[in-house]
Short mmCIF file of C-alpha atoms in Angstrom, two decimals:
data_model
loop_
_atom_site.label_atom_id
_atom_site.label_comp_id
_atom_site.label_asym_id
_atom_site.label_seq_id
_atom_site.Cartn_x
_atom_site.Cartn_y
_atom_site.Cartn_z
CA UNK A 19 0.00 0.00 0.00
CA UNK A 20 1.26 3.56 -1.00
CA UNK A 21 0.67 5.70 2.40
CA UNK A 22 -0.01 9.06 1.38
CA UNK A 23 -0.52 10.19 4.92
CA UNK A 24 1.80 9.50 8.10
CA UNK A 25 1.43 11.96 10.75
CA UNK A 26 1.61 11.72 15.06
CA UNK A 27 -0.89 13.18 17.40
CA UNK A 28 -0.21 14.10 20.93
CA UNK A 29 -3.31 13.51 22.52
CA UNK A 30 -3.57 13.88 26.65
CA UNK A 31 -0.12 11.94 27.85
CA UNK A 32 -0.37 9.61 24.65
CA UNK A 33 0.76 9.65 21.26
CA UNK A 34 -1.59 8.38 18.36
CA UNK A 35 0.05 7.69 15.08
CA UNK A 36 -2.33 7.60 11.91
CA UNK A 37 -1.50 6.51 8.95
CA UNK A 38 -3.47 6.31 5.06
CA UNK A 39 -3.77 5.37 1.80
CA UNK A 40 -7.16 7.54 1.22
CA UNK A 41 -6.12 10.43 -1.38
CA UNK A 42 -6.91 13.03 1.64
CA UNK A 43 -5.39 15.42 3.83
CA UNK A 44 -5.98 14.57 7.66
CA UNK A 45 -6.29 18.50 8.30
CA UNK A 46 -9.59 18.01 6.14
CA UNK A 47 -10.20 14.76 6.56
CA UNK A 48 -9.68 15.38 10.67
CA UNK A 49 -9.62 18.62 11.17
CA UNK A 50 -10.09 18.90 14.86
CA UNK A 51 -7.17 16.61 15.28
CA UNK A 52 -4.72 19.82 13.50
CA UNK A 53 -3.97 21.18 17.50
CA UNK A 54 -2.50 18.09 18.19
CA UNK A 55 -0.05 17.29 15.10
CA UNK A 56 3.36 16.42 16.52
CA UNK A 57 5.94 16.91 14.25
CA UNK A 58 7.46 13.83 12.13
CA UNK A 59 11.00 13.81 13.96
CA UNK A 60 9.86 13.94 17.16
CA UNK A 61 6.72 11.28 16.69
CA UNK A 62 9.54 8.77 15.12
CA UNK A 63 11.69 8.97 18.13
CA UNK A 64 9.04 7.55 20.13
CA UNK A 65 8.94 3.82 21.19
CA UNK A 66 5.14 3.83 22.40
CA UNK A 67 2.56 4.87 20.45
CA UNK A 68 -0.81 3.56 18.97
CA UNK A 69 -0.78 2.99 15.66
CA UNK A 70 -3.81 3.38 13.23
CA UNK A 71 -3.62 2.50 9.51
CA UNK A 72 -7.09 3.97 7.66
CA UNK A 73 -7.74 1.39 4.53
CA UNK A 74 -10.51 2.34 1.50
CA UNK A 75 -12.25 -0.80 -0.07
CA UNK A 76 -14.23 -3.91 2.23
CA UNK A 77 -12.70 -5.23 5.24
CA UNK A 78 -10.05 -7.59 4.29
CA UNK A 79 -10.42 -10.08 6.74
CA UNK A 80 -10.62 -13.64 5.56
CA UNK A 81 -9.81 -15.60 8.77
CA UNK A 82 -12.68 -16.77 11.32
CA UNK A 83 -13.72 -14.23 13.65
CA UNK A 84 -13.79 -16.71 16.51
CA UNK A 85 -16.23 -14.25 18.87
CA UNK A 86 -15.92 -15.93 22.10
CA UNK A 87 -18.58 -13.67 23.63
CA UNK A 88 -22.39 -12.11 22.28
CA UNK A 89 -21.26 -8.88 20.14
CA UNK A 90 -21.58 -5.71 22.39
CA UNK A 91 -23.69 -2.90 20.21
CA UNK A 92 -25.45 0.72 21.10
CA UNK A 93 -26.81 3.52 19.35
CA UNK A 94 -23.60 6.75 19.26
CA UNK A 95 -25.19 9.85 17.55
CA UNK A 96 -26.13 8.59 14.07
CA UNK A 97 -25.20 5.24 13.62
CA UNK A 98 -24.83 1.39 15.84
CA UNK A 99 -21.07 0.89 16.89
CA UNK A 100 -20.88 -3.39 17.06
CA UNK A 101 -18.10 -4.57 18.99
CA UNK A 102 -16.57 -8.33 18.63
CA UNK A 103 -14.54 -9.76 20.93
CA UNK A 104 -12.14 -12.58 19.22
CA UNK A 105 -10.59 -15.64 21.17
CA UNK A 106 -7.11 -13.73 20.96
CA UNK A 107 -8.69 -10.68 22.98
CA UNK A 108 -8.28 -8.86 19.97
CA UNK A 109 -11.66 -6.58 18.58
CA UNK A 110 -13.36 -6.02 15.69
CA UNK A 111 -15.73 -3.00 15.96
CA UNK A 112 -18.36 -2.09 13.36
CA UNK A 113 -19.79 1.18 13.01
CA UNK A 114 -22.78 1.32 10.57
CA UNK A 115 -24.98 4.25 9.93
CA UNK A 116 -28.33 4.72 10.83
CA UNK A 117 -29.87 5.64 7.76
CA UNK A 118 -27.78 3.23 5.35
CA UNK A 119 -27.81 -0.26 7.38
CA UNK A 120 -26.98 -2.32 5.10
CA UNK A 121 -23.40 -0.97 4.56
CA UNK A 122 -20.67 -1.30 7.46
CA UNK A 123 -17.37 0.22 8.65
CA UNK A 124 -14.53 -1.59 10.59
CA UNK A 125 -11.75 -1.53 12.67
CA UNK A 126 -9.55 -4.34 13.21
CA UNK A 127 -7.72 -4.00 16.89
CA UNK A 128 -5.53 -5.52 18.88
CA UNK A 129 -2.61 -5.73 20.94
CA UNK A 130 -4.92 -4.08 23.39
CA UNK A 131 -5.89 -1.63 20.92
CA UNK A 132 -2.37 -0.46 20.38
CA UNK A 133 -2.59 -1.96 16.48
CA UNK A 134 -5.53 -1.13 14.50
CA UNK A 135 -6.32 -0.79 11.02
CA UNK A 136 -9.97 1.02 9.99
CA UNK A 137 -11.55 -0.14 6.76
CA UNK A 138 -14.27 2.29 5.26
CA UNK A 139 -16.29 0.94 2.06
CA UNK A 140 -16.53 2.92 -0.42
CA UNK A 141 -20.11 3.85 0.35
CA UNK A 142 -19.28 4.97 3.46
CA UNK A 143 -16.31 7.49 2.32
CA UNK A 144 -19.08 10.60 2.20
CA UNK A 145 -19.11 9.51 5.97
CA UNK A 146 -15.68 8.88 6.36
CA UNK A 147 -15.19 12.35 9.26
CA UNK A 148 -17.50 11.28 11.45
CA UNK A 149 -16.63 7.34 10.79
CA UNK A 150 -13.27 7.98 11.33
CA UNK A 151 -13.36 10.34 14.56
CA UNK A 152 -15.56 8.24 16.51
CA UNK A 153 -13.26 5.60 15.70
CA UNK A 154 -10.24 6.85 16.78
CA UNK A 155 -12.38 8.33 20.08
CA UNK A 156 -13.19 4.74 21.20
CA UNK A 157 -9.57 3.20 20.01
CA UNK A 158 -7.83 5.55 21.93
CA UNK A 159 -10.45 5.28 25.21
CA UNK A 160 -9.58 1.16 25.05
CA UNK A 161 -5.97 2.21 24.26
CA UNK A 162 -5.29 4.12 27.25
CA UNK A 163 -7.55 2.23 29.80
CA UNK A 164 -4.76 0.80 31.19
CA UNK A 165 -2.30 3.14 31.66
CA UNK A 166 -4.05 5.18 34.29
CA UNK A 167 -6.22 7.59 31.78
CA UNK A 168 -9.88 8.34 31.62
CA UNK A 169 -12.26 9.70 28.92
CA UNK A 170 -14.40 11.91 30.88
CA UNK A 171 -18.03 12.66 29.70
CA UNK A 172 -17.45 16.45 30.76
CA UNK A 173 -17.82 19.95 30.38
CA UNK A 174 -14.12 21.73 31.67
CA UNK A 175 -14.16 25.10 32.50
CA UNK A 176 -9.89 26.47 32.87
CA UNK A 177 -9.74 28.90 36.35
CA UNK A 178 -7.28 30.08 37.32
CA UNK A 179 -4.64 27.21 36.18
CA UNK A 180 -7.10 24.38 37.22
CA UNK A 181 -9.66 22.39 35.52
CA UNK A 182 -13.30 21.98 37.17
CA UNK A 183 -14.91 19.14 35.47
CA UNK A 184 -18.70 19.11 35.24
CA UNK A 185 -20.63 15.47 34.94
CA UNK A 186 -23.98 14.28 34.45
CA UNK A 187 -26.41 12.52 32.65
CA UNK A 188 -26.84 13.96 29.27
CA UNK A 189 -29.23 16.87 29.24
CA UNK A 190 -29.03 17.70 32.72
CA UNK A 191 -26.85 21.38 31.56
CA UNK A 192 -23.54 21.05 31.88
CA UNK A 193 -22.98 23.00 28.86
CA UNK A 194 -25.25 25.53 30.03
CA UNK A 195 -23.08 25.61 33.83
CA UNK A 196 -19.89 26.14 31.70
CA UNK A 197 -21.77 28.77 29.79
CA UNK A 198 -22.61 30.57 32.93
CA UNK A 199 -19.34 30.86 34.32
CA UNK A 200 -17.93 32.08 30.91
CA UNK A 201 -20.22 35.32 31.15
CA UNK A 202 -19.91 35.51 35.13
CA UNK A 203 -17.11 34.54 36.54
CA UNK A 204 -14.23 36.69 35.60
CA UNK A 205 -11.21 35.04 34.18
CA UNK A 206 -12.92 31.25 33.15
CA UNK A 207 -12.53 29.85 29.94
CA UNK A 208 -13.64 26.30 28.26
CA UNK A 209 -11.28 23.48 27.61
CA UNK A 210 -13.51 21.49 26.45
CA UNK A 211 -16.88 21.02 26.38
CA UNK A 212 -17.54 16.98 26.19
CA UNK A 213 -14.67 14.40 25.93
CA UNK A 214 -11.35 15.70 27.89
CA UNK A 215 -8.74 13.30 29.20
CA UNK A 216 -7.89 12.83 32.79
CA UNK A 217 -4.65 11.04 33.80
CA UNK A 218 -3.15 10.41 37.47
CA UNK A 219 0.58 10.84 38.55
CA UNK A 220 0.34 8.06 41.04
CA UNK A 221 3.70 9.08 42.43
CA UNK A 222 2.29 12.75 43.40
CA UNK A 223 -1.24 12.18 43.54
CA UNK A 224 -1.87 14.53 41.25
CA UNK A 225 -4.65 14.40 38.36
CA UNK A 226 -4.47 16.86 34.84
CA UNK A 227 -7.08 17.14 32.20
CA UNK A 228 -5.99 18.07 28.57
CA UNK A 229 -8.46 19.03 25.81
CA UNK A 230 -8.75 16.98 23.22
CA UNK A 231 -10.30 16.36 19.61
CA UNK A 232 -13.45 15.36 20.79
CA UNK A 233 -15.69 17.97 22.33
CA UNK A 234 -18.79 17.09 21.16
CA UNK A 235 -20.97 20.49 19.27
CA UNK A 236 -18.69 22.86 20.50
CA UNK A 237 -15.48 23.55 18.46
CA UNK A 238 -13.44 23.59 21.36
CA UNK A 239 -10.35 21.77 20.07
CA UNK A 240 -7.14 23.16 22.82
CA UNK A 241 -4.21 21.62 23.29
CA UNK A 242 -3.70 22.32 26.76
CA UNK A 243 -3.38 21.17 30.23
CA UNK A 244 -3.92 21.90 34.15
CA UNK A 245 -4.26 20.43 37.06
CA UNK A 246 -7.61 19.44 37.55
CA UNK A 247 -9.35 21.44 40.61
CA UNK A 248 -12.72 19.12 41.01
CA UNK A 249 -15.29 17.08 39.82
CA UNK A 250 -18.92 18.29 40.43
CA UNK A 251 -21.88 16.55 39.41
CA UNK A 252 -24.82 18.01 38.23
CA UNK A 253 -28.62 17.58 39.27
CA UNK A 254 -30.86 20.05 38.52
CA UNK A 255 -32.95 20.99 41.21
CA UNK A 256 -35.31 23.75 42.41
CA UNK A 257 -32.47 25.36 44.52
CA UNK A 258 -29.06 25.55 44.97
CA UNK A 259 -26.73 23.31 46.88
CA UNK A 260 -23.53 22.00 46.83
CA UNK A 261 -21.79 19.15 48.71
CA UNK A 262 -18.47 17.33 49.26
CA UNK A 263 -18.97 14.03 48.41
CA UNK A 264 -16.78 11.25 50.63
CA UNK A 265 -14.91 8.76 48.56
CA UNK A 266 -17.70 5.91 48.27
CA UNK A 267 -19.83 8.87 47.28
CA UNK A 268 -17.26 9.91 45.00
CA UNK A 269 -16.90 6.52 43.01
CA UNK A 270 -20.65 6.73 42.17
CA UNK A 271 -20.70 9.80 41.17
CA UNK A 272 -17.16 9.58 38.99
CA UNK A 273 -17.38 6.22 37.56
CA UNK A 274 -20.79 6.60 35.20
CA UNK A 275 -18.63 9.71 33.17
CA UNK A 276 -15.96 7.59 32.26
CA UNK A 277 -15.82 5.79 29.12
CA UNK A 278 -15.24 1.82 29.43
CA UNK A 279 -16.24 -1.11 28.10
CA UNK A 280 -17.39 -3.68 31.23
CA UNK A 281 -16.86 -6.67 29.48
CA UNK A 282 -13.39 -6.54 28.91
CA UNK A 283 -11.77 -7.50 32.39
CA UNK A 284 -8.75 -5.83 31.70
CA UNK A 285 -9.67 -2.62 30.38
CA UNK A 286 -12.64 -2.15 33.10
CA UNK A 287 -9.88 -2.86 35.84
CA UNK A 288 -8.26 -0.37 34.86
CA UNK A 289 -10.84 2.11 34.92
CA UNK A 290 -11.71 1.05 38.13
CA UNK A 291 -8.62 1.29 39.55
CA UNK A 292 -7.95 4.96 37.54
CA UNK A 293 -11.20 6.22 39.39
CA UNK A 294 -10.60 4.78 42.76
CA UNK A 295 -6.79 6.64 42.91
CA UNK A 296 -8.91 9.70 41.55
CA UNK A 297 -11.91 10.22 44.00
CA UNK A 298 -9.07 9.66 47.12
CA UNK A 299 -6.74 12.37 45.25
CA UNK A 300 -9.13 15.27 44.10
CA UNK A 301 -12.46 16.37 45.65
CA UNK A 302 -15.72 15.56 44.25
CA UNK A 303 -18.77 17.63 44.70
CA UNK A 304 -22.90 17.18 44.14
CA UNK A 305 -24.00 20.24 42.80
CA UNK A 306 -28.12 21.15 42.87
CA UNK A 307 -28.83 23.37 40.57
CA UNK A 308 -31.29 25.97 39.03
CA UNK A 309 -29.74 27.45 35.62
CA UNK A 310 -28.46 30.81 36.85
CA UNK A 311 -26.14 32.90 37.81
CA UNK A 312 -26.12 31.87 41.78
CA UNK A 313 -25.33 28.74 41.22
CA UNK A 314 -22.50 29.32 39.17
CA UNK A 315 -20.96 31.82 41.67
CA UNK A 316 -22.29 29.47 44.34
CA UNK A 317 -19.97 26.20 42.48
CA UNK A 318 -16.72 28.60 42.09
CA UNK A 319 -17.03 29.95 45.15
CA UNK A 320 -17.07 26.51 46.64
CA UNK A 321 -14.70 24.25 44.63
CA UNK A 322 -12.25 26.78 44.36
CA UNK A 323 -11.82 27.24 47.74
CA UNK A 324 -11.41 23.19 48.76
CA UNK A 325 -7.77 21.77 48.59
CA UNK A 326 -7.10 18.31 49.92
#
């Protein structure tokens, strides 16, 4: 195959490494990813990286899939994502569209989803963005797992050199608590508004979230970092309250905002154990809410002030 496109993306405290023989430039092809190029030189140098090889044409896989387990599959925004698990431990996930189900997209992983190749049929290259990027979302999620990293289902706001994550079901307005400190509170600013990365230092304890490609409807694509501050999560409510959460508490609240995938013992350890080091490490709060302004000043106010 003659690669047309070979270029390294540092992502959170991980490097991804696509590679492709579709006639396309990523910056168009993934353009949220263009923050996060690393250049050539320094993407060669390194040793650990995951690797992603995009293929046009039908998946070429002739072998027997060998599931050893019923296929896992849900509805993501506009299409079914299918995962199979082999005998190996290795995956094949399927991503098919909604509104053209008879036509199906691929990745082949494994080496705990540090070697993957993505096939896209040709009726499925008008698609190939979204295909692609949701894709490379849950390869990286499974990539990272164990290694002490979390995709967080999140809306960051960036204060004063920490990161406040907000959590929640969807629809309970987390966008619209970001939003609120962004026009009150002085000095605030979005990192991201739906998929950042958290990772743990487990020799100091101490817990960062990075923006990343993936921030749902908002283009809110930064490559940055802080320290995170706290996790609050969201309930709306006819008044505002907030409380500190103890660490049982914590885990509860944490755990259903993290990306995993439950059957897969090794991967789900490892979120288990990411969220248990985080929820003894960083404060989490339950925040009550109404919509407005009070209980914006009333969260900053609060988390702000809490150190462990």
């Amino acid at each position: 195959m003659n690669q047309t496109n070979n270029d390294y993306y540092h992502i959170g405290p991980h490097i991804l490494n696509i590679s492709s023989s579709i006639p396309i430039e990523f910056s168009t092809l993934l353009p949220s990813f263009t923050p996060f190029v690393l250049p050539s030189e320094e993407g060669e140098k390194l040793k650990t990286k995951i690797m992603v090889n995009i293929h046009t044409g039908e998946v070429a896989i002739t072998e027997p899939i060998n599931i050893i387990q019923p296929p896992v599959s849900f509805e993501w925004e506009s299409s079914r994502c299918t995962l199979r698990r082999r005998e190996d431990g290795s995956y094949l996930i399927g991503i098919t569209p909604l509104d053209n189900p008879s036509a199906e997209a691929f990745a082949d992983c494994s080496e705990h989803f540090q070697r993957n190749i993505i096939y896209l049929p040709e009726s499925l290259l008008p698609k190939a963005r979204f295909i692609v990027n949701n894709f490379l979302m849950l390869i990286y999620t499974f990539a990272t797992a164990e290694q002490g990293t979390l995709m967080v289902h999140a809306s960051v706001i960036n204060y004063e050199g920490r990161g406040y994550l907000f959590l929640g079901k969807s629809g309970t307005g987390k966008s619209t608590h970001t939003s609120l400190w962004l026009k009150h509170i002085k000095g605030s600013s979005l990192l991201n508004d739906d998929n950042p990365v958290v990772s743990l230092n487990p020799k100091t304890g101490e817990a960062t979230v990075y923006g990343t490609p993936w921030s749902g409807k908002t283009s809110c694509y930064l490559n940055e970092s802080v320290p995170v501050g706290a996790f609050i999560r969201l309930e709306q409510a006819s008044s505002n309250t907030i409380n500190r959460l103890n660490d049982s508490q914590a885990f509860a609240a944490l755990l259903p905002s993290c990306s995993c995938l439950k059957q897969d013992t090794a991967i789900f350890k490892g979120i288990i154990n990411s969220v248990t080091h985080m929820v003894t490490n960083v404060p989490v709060f339950l925040l009550k809410c109404l919509p407005d302004e009070a209980a914006a000043r009333l969260s900053m106010d609060t988390v702000t002030q809490t150190g462990k």
